[in-house]
Coordinates of C-alpha atoms and ligand atoms in Angstrom, one line a residue:
M1 CA -8.7 -37.1 1.1
K2 CA -7.2 -37.1 4.5
E3 CA -7.1 -40.5 6.3
K4 CA -10.0 -40.7 8.8
F5 CA -9.9 -41.8 12.4
Y6 CA -13.1 -42.6 14.3
I7 CA -12.7 -43.1 18.0
T8 CA -15.3 -43.6 20.7
T9 CA -15.5 -43.7 24.5
P10 CA -18.1 -46.1 26.1
I11 CA -21.3 -44.3 26.7
Y12 CA -21.6 -43.8 30.4
Y13 CA -24.5 -45.0 32.6
V14 CA -26.5 -42.1 34.1
N15 CA -27.5 -43.9 37.3
D16 CA -24.7 -42.1 39.1
K17 CA -22.1 -39.3 38.9
P18 CA -18.8 -39.7 37.0
H19 CA -15.8 -41.3 38.7
I20 CA -12.1 -41.8 37.9
G21 CA -12.8 -44.7 35.5
H22 CA -14.9 -42.4 33.3
A23 CA -12.2 -39.7 33.4
Y24 CA -9.6 -42.3 32.5
T25 CA -11.3 -43.7 29.4
S26 CA -12.2 -40.2 28.2
I27 CA -8.6 -38.9 28.6
A28 CA -7.1 -41.8 26.8
C29 CA -9.5 -41.3 23.9
D30 CA -8.8 -37.6 23.9
V31 CA -5.0 -38.1 23.7
L32 CA -5.6 -40.4 20.7
A33 CA -8.0 -38.0 19.0
R34 CA -5.7 -35.0 19.5
F35 CA -2.7 -37.1 18.4
M36 CA -4.4 -38.2 15.2
R37 CA -5.5 -34.6 14.4
L38 CA -2.0 -33.4 14.9
D39 CA -0.8 -36.2 12.7
G40 CA -3.0 -34.9 9.9
R41 CA -6.0 -37.2 10.1
K42 CA -9.6 -36.3 9.9
V43 CA -10.9 -37.2 13.3
K44 CA -14.4 -38.0 14.6
F45 CA -14.4 -38.4 18.4
L46 CA -17.6 -39.5 20.0
S47 CA -18.7 -39.8 23.7
G48 CA -22.1 -39.8 25.3
T49 CA -24.4 -41.4 27.9
D50 CA -26.2 -44.7 28.1
E51 CA -29.6 -43.8 29.6
H52 CA -32.0 -46.7 29.4
G53 CA -32.3 -50.0 31.2
Q54 CA -33.4 -51.4 34.5
K55 CA -30.5 -50.0 36.5
V56 CA -31.4 -46.4 35.6
E57 CA -35.1 -47.1 36.1
Q58 CA -34.5 -48.6 39.6
T59 CA -32.2 -45.9 40.7
A60 CA -34.7 -43.2 39.6
A61 CA -37.5 -45.0 41.6
K62 CA -35.2 -45.1 44.7
L63 CA -34.5 -41.4 44.4
N64 CA -38.2 -40.6 43.9
T65 CA -37.6 -39.1 40.5
T66 CA -38.3 -40.2 36.9
P67 CA -35.7 -42.0 34.8
Q68 CA -35.7 -39.1 32.3
K69 CA -35.0 -36.5 35.0
L70 CA -32.2 -38.6 36.4
A71 CA -30.8 -39.1 33.0
D72 CA -31.0 -35.3 32.2
E73 CA -29.2 -34.5 35.4
N74 CA -26.4 -37.0 35.2
S75 CA -25.9 -36.7 31.5
E76 CA -25.1 -33.1 32.2
H77 CA -22.6 -34.1 34.8
F78 CA -20.8 -36.2 32.2
R79 CA -20.9 -33.4 29.7
E80 CA -19.4 -31.0 32.3
L81 CA -16.7 -33.5 33.2
L82 CA -15.6 -33.7 29.6
K83 CA -15.3 -29.9 29.5
T84 CA -13.4 -29.9 32.8
L85 CA -11.0 -32.5 31.5
N86 CA -10.4 -30.6 28.2
I87 CA -11.8 -33.5 26.2
S88 CA -12.1 -32.6 22.5
N89 CA -15.0 -34.8 21.5
D90 CA -16.8 -33.8 18.3
D91 CA -20.2 -35.2 19.4
F92 CA -22.0 -36.3 22.5
I93 CA -24.8 -38.7 22.1
R94 CA -27.6 -39.5 24.5
T95 CA -29.5 -42.7 24.0
T96 CA -32.8 -40.9 24.8
E97 CA -32.3 -38.6 21.8
E98 CA -34.7 -39.2 18.9
R99 CA -31.8 -39.7 16.4
H100 CA -30.6 -42.6 18.5
K101 CA -34.0 -44.2 19.1
Q102 CA -34.8 -44.1 15.4
G103 CA -31.4 -45.4 14.4
A104 CA -31.5 -48.2 17.0
Q105 CA -34.9 -49.3 15.9
A106 CA -33.8 -49.3 12.3
F107 CA -30.8 -51.5 13.3
W108 CA -33.2 -53.9 15.0
K109 CA -35.3 -54.1 11.9
V110 CA -32.3 -55.0 9.8
L111 CA -31.3 -57.7 12.2
Q112 CA -34.9 -59.0 12.1
K113 CA -35.1 -58.9 8.3
S114 CA -31.8 -60.8 8.0
G115 CA -33.4 -63.6 10.0
Y116 CA -31.3 -63.5 13.1
I117 CA -34.0 -62.6 15.6
Y118 CA -36.6 -65.0 16.9
S119 CA -39.1 -64.8 19.8
G120 CA -39.1 -67.1 22.8
K121 CA -38.9 -67.1 26.5
Y122 CA -35.9 -66.2 28.7
S123 CA -35.4 -67.9 32.0
G124 CA -32.1 -67.4 33.7
W125 CA -29.9 -65.1 35.8
Y126 CA -29.6 -61.4 35.2
S127 CA -27.6 -58.8 37.0
V128 CA -29.1 -55.3 37.0
R129 CA -25.9 -53.7 38.1
D130 CA -24.0 -55.2 35.2
E131 CA -27.0 -55.1 32.9
A132 CA -25.9 -58.6 31.9
Y133 CA -27.2 -62.2 31.6
Y134 CA -25.1 -64.9 33.3
Q135 CA -25.1 -68.7 32.9
E136 CA -25.6 -70.7 36.0
S137 CA -22.0 -72.0 35.5
E138 CA -20.6 -68.5 35.6
L139 CA -21.9 -67.7 39.1
V140 CA -19.5 -67.5 42.0
N141 CA -21.2 -68.1 45.4
G142 CA -24.5 -67.1 44.0
K143 CA -23.2 -63.8 42.6
A144 CA -22.1 -62.6 39.2
P145 CA -18.4 -63.1 38.5
T146 CA -18.1 -59.3 39.0
G147 CA -19.5 -59.6 42.5
A148 CA -22.8 -58.1 41.5
D149 CA -26.1 -59.5 42.7
V150 CA -28.1 -61.6 40.2
E151 CA -31.8 -62.3 40.0
W152 CA -33.8 -65.0 38.4
V153 CA -35.7 -63.7 35.4
E154 CA -38.5 -65.5 33.4
E155 CA -40.1 -63.5 30.7
P156 CA -41.1 -63.5 27.0
S157 CA -38.1 -62.3 25.0
Y158 CA -36.7 -61.9 21.6
F159 CA -33.4 -63.6 21.0
F160 CA -30.5 -62.9 18.7
K161 CA -28.9 -66.0 17.1
L162 CA -25.5 -65.4 18.5
S163 CA -24.7 -69.1 18.3
A164 CA -24.7 -68.8 14.5
F165 CA -21.7 -66.5 14.7
Q166 CA -19.3 -68.6 16.7
D167 CA -17.2 -69.7 13.7
S168 CA -17.4 -66.4 11.9
L169 CA -16.2 -64.6 15.0
L170 CA -13.3 -67.0 15.5
E171 CA -12.3 -66.6 11.9
F172 CA -12.5 -62.8 12.2
Y173 CA -10.2 -62.8 15.3
E174 CA -7.8 -65.0 13.5
K175 CA -7.7 -62.8 10.4
N176 CA -7.5 -59.6 12.4
P177 CA -4.9 -60.2 15.1
N178 CA -5.0 -56.5 16.1
F179 CA -8.8 -56.5 16.7
I180 CA -8.6 -56.9 20.4
A181 CA -5.9 -55.4 22.6
P182 CA -4.0 -56.0 24.8
E183 CA -3.0 -59.5 23.7
S184 CA -4.0 -61.2 27.0
R185 CA -7.5 -59.9 26.7
R186 CA -7.7 -61.2 23.1
N187 CA -6.9 -64.7 24.4
E188 CA -9.6 -64.4 27.0
V189 CA -12.2 -63.5 24.4
I190 CA -11.2 -66.3 22.0
A191 CA -11.4 -68.8 24.8
F192 CA -14.8 -67.5 25.7
V193 CA -16.1 -67.8 22.2
K194 CA -14.5 -71.2 21.7
S195 CA -16.3 -72.4 24.9
G196 CA -19.6 -72.0 23.0
L197 CA -22.0 -69.2 22.3
K198 CA -25.6 -69.3 23.4
D199 CA -28.3 -67.2 21.7
L200 CA -28.7 -63.8 23.4
S201 CA -31.9 -62.4 24.9
I202 CA -32.3 -58.9 23.4
S203 CA -35.5 -57.7 24.8
R204 CA -37.2 -57.2 28.2
T205 CA -40.8 -57.1 29.2
T206 CA -40.8 -56.6 32.9
F207 CA -40.0 -52.9 32.9
K208 CA -40.6 -50.0 30.6
W209 CA -37.5 -47.7 30.4
G210 CA -36.1 -48.5 27.1
I211 CA -36.5 -48.3 23.3
P212 CA -39.7 -50.0 22.2
V213 CA -39.1 -53.1 20.0
P214 CA -40.4 -52.1 16.5
G215 CA -43.7 -53.9 15.9
D216 CA -44.0 -55.3 19.5
E217 CA -44.2 -52.5 22.0
K218 CA -44.7 -54.7 25.0
H219 CA -40.9 -55.3 24.7
V220 CA -38.1 -52.8 25.2
M221 CA -34.7 -53.5 23.6
Y222 CA -32.0 -55.0 25.8
V223 CA -30.0 -52.0 27.0
W224 CA -26.7 -53.3 25.5
L225 CA -28.1 -53.7 22.0
D226 CA -29.5 -50.2 22.4
A227 CA -26.2 -48.8 23.8
L228 CA -23.8 -50.5 21.3
A229 CA -25.9 -49.1 18.4
N230 CA -24.8 -45.6 19.5
Y231 CA -21.6 -45.9 17.6
L232 CA -23.6 -46.0 14.4
T233 CA -26.6 -43.9 15.3
A234 CA -24.3 -40.9 16.2
L235 CA -23.0 -41.0 12.6
G236 CA -26.6 -40.7 11.3
Y237 CA -27.3 -44.4 10.7
P238 CA -29.3 -45.7 8.8
F239 CA -29.0 -42.7 6.4
K240 CA -25.4 -41.8 6.9
T241 CA -22.4 -43.9 8.1
E242 CA -19.4 -41.7 7.0
F243 CA -16.5 -42.5 9.3
W244 CA -17.6 -46.2 9.8
P245 CA -16.0 -48.6 10.6
A246 CA -14.8 -47.2 13.9
D247 CA -11.0 -47.3 14.1
L248 CA -11.1 -47.8 17.8
H249 CA -13.6 -48.4 20.6
M250 CA -11.9 -47.7 23.9
V251 CA -13.5 -49.7 26.7
G252 CA -12.8 -50.9 30.3
K253 CA -11.9 -54.6 30.7
D254 CA -15.3 -55.3 32.3
I255 CA -17.2 -54.5 29.1
L256 CA -14.9 -56.1 26.6
R257 CA -17.2 -59.1 25.9
F258 CA -20.0 -56.8 24.8
H259 CA -17.8 -55.0 22.4
A260 CA -15.6 -57.8 21.1
V261 CA -18.2 -60.6 20.8
Y262 CA -21.8 -59.3 20.8
W263 CA -21.1 -56.1 18.8
P264 CA -19.2 -57.6 15.8
A265 CA -21.8 -60.4 15.7
F266 CA -24.7 -57.9 15.5
L267 CA -22.8 -56.1 12.8
M268 CA -22.1 -59.2 10.8
A269 CA -25.8 -60.1 11.0
A270 CA -26.6 -56.6 9.7
D271 CA -23.9 -56.9 7.0
I272 CA -22.0 -54.0 8.3
D273 CA -18.2 -54.1 8.8
P274 CA -17.0 -54.6 12.4
P275 CA -14.9 -52.0 14.0
L276 CA -11.2 -52.2 13.5
R277 CA -10.0 -52.4 17.1
I278 CA -11.2 -52.7 20.6
F279 CA -8.8 -51.7 23.4
A280 CA -9.7 -52.8 26.9
H281 CA -7.9 -50.8 29.6
G282 CA -7.4 -51.8 33.2
W283 CA -9.0 -50.6 36.4
W284 CA -7.7 -48.2 39.0
T285 CA -7.6 -48.9 42.7
N286 CA -7.4 -46.2 45.4
E287 CA -4.4 -46.4 47.7
G288 CA -4.3 -50.1 47.1
Q289 CA -8.1 -50.7 47.7
K290 CA -10.7 -51.7 45.2
I291 CA -12.9 -48.7 44.5
S292 CA -16.5 -49.1 45.5
K293 CA -19.3 -46.9 46.7
S294 CA -19.8 -49.1 49.8
L295 CA -16.2 -48.5 50.8
G296 CA -16.7 -44.8 50.2
N297 CA -13.5 -44.4 48.3
V298 CA -14.8 -43.4 44.9
I299 CA -12.5 -40.8 43.3
D300 CA -14.2 -37.8 41.9
P301 CA -12.2 -36.6 38.9
N302 CA -13.4 -33.0 39.4
E303 CA -11.6 -33.1 42.8
L304 CA -8.4 -34.5 41.3
V305 CA -8.4 -31.6 38.8
A306 CA -9.2 -29.1 41.5
T307 CA -6.4 -30.4 43.8
Y308 CA -3.6 -31.3 41.4
G309 CA -4.4 -29.4 38.3
L310 CA -5.8 -30.5 34.9
D311 CA -2.6 -31.3 33.0
Q312 CA -1.1 -32.9 36.1
T313 CA -4.1 -35.2 36.4
R314 CA -4.1 -36.0 32.7
Y315 CA -0.3 -36.7 32.8
F316 CA -0.5 -38.9 35.9
L317 CA -3.3 -41.1 34.5
M318 CA -1.5 -41.6 31.2
R319 CA 2.0 -42.0 32.6
E320 CA 1.7 -44.0 35.7
I321 CA 0.9 -47.4 34.3
P322 CA 1.3 -49.2 31.0
F323 CA -2.1 -48.8 29.2
G324 CA -4.0 -52.0 29.5
N325 CA -2.7 -52.9 33.0
D326 CA -4.5 -52.2 36.3
G327 CA -3.1 -49.3 38.3
D328 CA -3.2 -47.8 41.7
F329 CA -3.9 -44.2 42.5
S330 CA -2.2 -42.7 45.5
R331 CA -1.5 -39.2 46.6
E332 CA 2.2 -40.0 47.0
K333 CA 2.5 -41.4 43.4
M334 CA 0.7 -38.4 42.0
V335 CA 2.9 -35.9 43.9
T336 CA 6.1 -37.8 42.7
R337 CA 5.0 -37.6 39.1
I338 CA 4.2 -33.9 39.4
N339 CA 7.5 -33.1 41.0
A340 CA 10.0 -35.5 39.4
D341 CA 8.6 -35.6 35.8
L342 CA 6.8 -32.4 35.3
A343 CA 8.4 -29.8 37.6
N344 CA 12.0 -31.1 37.8
N345 CA 12.5 -32.4 34.4
I346 CA 10.3 -30.7 31.7
G347 CA 9.3 -27.6 33.7
N348 CA 12.8 -27.0 34.9
L349 CA 14.3 -27.3 31.4
A350 CA 11.9 -24.8 30.0
Q351 CA 12.5 -22.4 32.9
R352 CA 16.3 -22.6 32.6
V353 CA 16.4 -22.2 28.8
L354 CA 13.8 -19.6 28.4
S355 CA 15.0 -17.4 31.2
M356 CA 18.6 -17.5 29.9
I357 CA 17.4 -16.5 26.5
N358 CA 15.4 -13.8 28.1
K359 CA 18.3 -12.5 30.1
N360 CA 21.3 -13.2 27.9
C361 CA 19.9 -12.8 24.4
D362 CA 17.4 -10.0 24.9
G363 CA 14.6 -12.5 24.6
I364 CA 15.4 -13.2 21.0
V365 CA 16.1 -16.6 19.4
P366 CA 19.9 -16.6 19.0
E367 CA 22.0 -17.3 16.0
F368 CA 23.8 -20.7 16.1
H369 CA 26.7 -22.8 14.8
F370 CA 26.1 -26.3 15.8
E371 CA 28.7 -28.5 17.3
E372 CA 28.4 -32.3 17.1
S373 CA 26.8 -32.6 20.5
D374 CA 24.0 -30.1 19.5
K375 CA 23.2 -32.0 16.4
K376 CA 23.2 -35.2 18.3
L377 CA 20.7 -33.9 20.8
L378 CA 18.4 -32.6 18.1
S379 CA 18.5 -35.8 16.1
F380 CA 17.8 -37.7 19.3
A381 CA 14.6 -35.6 19.7
F382 CA 13.7 -36.3 16.1
V383 CA 14.1 -40.0 16.4
Q384 CA 12.2 -40.1 19.6
A385 CA 9.3 -38.4 17.9
D386 CA 9.1 -41.2 15.4
K387 CA 9.2 -43.8 18.1
I388 CA 6.4 -42.0 20.0
R389 CA 4.3 -42.0 16.8
N390 CA 4.6 -45.8 16.6
E391 CA 3.9 -46.4 20.2
I392 CA 0.7 -44.4 20.0
I393 CA -0.6 -45.4 16.6
Y394 CA 0.1 -49.1 16.8
D395 CA 0.0 -49.8 20.5
Q396 CA -1.8 -47.0 22.3
H397 CA 1.2 -47.2 24.7
F398 CA 0.7 -43.8 26.3
S399 CA 3.0 -44.3 29.3
R400 CA 5.9 -45.3 27.0
A401 CA 5.3 -42.3 24.7
L402 CA 5.5 -40.0 27.7
E403 CA 8.6 -41.8 28.9
L404 CA 10.2 -41.1 25.5
I405 CA 9.3 -37.4 25.7
G406 CA 10.8 -37.3 29.3
Q407 CA 14.0 -38.8 27.9
I408 CA 14.4 -35.9 25.5
A409 CA 14.1 -33.5 28.4
T410 CA 16.6 -35.5 30.5
R411 CA 19.1 -35.3 27.7
A412 CA 18.5 -31.6 27.2
N413 CA 19.0 -31.0 30.9
E414 CA 22.3 -32.9 30.6
H415 CA 23.3 -30.8 27.7
I416 CA 22.8 -27.7 29.8
D417 CA 24.9 -29.1 32.6
S418 CA 27.7 -30.2 30.4
N419 CA 27.9 -26.9 28.5
A420 CA 27.2 -24.6 31.4
P421 CA 25.9 -21.8 29.3
W422 CA 25.9 -19.4 32.3
K423 CA 29.8 -19.7 32.3
L424 CA 29.9 -19.3 28.5
K425 CA 28.3 -15.9 28.7
K426 CA 31.7 -14.4 29.4
E427 CA 34.0 -17.0 28.1
N428 CA 32.4 -17.8 24.7
P429 CA 29.2 -15.9 24.0
E430 CA 28.9 -17.4 20.5
R431 CA 28.9 -20.9 21.9
M432 CA 26.4 -19.9 24.6
K433 CA 24.0 -18.8 21.8
S434 CA 24.4 -22.1 19.9
V435 CA 23.7 -24.1 23.1
L436 CA 20.7 -22.0 24.0
Y437 CA 19.4 -22.3 20.4
T438 CA 19.8 -26.0 20.5
L439 CA 17.9 -26.3 23.8
A440 CA 15.1 -24.0 22.6
E441 CA 14.7 -26.0 19.5
C442 CA 14.6 -29.1 21.6
L443 CA 11.9 -27.6 23.7
R444 CA 9.9 -26.8 20.6
R445 CA 10.0 -30.5 19.7
I446 CA 9.0 -31.5 23.3
G447 CA 6.2 -28.9 23.2
L448 CA 4.8 -30.3 19.9
L449 CA 4.9 -33.9 21.2
L450 CA 3.3 -33.0 24.6
Q451 CA 0.2 -31.4 23.0
P452 CA -2.1 -34.5 23.0
F453 CA -1.3 -35.3 26.6
V454 CA -1.1 -31.9 28.4
P455 CA -2.8 -29.5 25.9
D456 CA -2.8 -26.4 28.1
A457 CA 0.8 -26.6 29.2
A458 CA 2.0 -27.6 25.8
A459 CA 0.3 -24.6 24.2
K460 CA 1.9 -22.4 26.9
L461 CA 5.3 -23.7 26.0
L462 CA 4.8 -23.3 22.3
D463 CA 3.4 -19.8 22.9
Q464 CA 6.6 -18.9 24.8
L465 CA 8.6 -20.1 21.8
A466 CA 6.4 -17.9 19.6
I467 CA 5.3 -20.9 17.5
P468 CA 2.3 -19.8 15.4
A469 CA -0.9 -21.8 15.8
D470 CA -0.6 -23.1 12.3
H471 CA 2.9 -24.5 12.9
R472 CA 2.0 -27.0 15.5
L473 CA 1.2 -30.2 13.5
F474 CA 3.5 -33.1 14.0
H475 CA 5.0 -32.8 10.5
T476 CA 6.7 -29.6 11.8
V477 CA 8.8 -31.5 14.2
G478 CA 11.8 -31.7 11.9
A479 CA 14.6 -29.2 11.1
G480 CA 12.6 -27.7 8.2
S481 CA 10.3 -25.9 10.7
A482 CA 13.0 -25.2 13.2
L483 CA 13.0 -22.0 15.3
R484 CA 14.2 -18.9 13.4
P485 CA 17.0 -16.9 14.9
G486 CA 15.9 -13.3 15.4
T487 CA 12.4 -14.3 16.6
K488 CA 11.3 -12.3 19.6
L489 CA 10.0 -14.4 22.4
P490 CA 7.5 -13.4 25.1
A491 CA 8.5 -13.2 28.7
P492 CA 8.9 -16.7 30.2
E493 CA 6.4 -18.1 32.7
G494 CA 6.5 -21.2 34.8
L495 CA 5.0 -24.3 33.2
F496 CA 4.7 -26.9 35.9
P497 CA 4.9 -25.7 39.5
R498 CA 6.3 -28.0 42.1
W499 CA 3.9 -29.6 44.5
E500 CA 4.5 -28.3 47.9
E501 CA 2.7 -30.1 50.8
K502 CA 0.8 -27.5 52.6
K503 CA 1.9 -27.5 56.2
P504 CA -0.9 -27.5 58.8
L505 CA -1.3 -24.0 60.3
Ligands
ME8_601 O1 -20.2 -49.8 31.2 N1 -10.9 -47.9 36.8 O2 -20.9 -47.7 31.5 P1 -20.2 -47.3 32.9 C1 -11.0 -47.7 35.4 N2 -22.9 -48.0 29.8 N3 -12.1 -47.8 34.7 C2 -13.2 -48.0 35.4 C3 -13.3 -48.2 36.8 C4 -12.1 -48.1 37.5 N4 -12.0 -48.3 38.8 N5 -14.6 -48.4 37.1 C5 -15.3 -48.4 35.9 C6 -20.9 -48.9 30.9 N6 -14.5 -48.1 34.9 C7 -21.8 -49.0 29.7 C8 -21.0 -48.8 28.5 S1 -20.8 -48.7 25.8 C9 -21.8 -49.1 24.5 C10 -21.8 -48.9 27.2 C11 -14.9 -48.0 33.5 O3 -20.6 -45.9 33.2 C12 -15.5 -49.2 32.9 O4 -14.6 -50.2 32.6 O5 -20.6 -48.3 34.0 C13 -16.2 -48.7 31.7 O6 -15.4 -48.8 30.6 C14 -16.4 -47.2 32.0 O7 -15.8 -47.0 33.3 C15 -17.9 -46.8 31.9 O8 -18.7 -47.5 32.8

């Protein structure tokens, strides 16, 4: 059996349209899903929408529509965004689907049967925007630590005995040092759990838009318990759980606590294995400013793609900042990446090599007799591939992986300059052929490695090298699957155009 890999995005709230944060998480997951498939794993990649709760109900009321209509409309926007971004998810779950409602209710019943649910009364602070309860001590100037408004809530509620899991959670983090990434976030979570866990209110009675609590329909399930269960219900829980435990839940830093504290505690209570890893990524600002609706600087990912191109957008988001850190989006940084990394380095390499083979070798992969420098370049590319694999599999270090791919292109461009194949044409045609072969083979390796990040451009590059679709898995990166001399190549086409600022008319 192939090794499995189950990866999830957060499920997105349907109170509004998608923004850059949604695109970012989805692209990061897609890179991993594609990487793991190319690495020979059996992948399950899940995304979806989080449709219940007070926030969605209130937004629908404001817009004079029903929560279901609002959810239908916005869920579709998320689905379309995934298509636009070339996201390769295998499933898309909506929490209003029957399969989810039934699975979430079954999960509730298991928690109840195990004795970890009791009924009581909640009185305390709640933030509708965050869909989160806050302690008095957490408030900052009367607001949630996130800046969201809070309201005082007093209502009958069921509670989950979260306090009973404090020690088990700490032991679990201790035994599984890779459970929370990055490291700094792990420390935050441990400190939070050590500071003491209170039981968690897991049902609401003052509004209706949620999954009814089994056996007590005056209550709806707390939207986070409902939402987290999606990772199981999408697999067919309680009947089927193939692929569980999840290998990675990708989340933003603001929702780490729900995933790294509440979720494993619920699962422990239900006697189900916790997921293997939670990665909390950072947040984007826009030209140095916090992104917010009131500032009117929300970035629409559809516009990014329309303006800069799909692969360019994917590349920028994965390359610009170390994954886990916060990052700043700016037009200037985007254009610099497009021109310096994509057009001038990788694009230019492909252009030079493929057009020289086209002109000087009749578009046929030439014969070769390697010199030491050729072998050195190819083995560099091979070693980089191994390093990239480690960066992605163990650390999800996307920017470093792309940097390593860029280094192969830089070396290859240097190899062109130092060998000057255009001069060799007359002086030493045999040597020219070997140099061009080496460079084309180097491009093949670059093309293979680029696939998860910029799938369209990588496919175009591999097509131009006449690599059959079934020769594109990572195990083909080595010499055993190298280009065959004599292979006819199609006419070369540009890969990554330069960004030219349009001059005003
Ligand atoms: O939180 N930069 O959904 P959501 C980067 N429904 N990421 C950002 C961001 C920014 N400026 N702004 C937001 C939810 N995000 C829940 C999840 S999972 C069981 C339930 C990220 O639509 C944010 O960190 O509000 C989060 O991971 C994601 O967008 C979805 O947020």
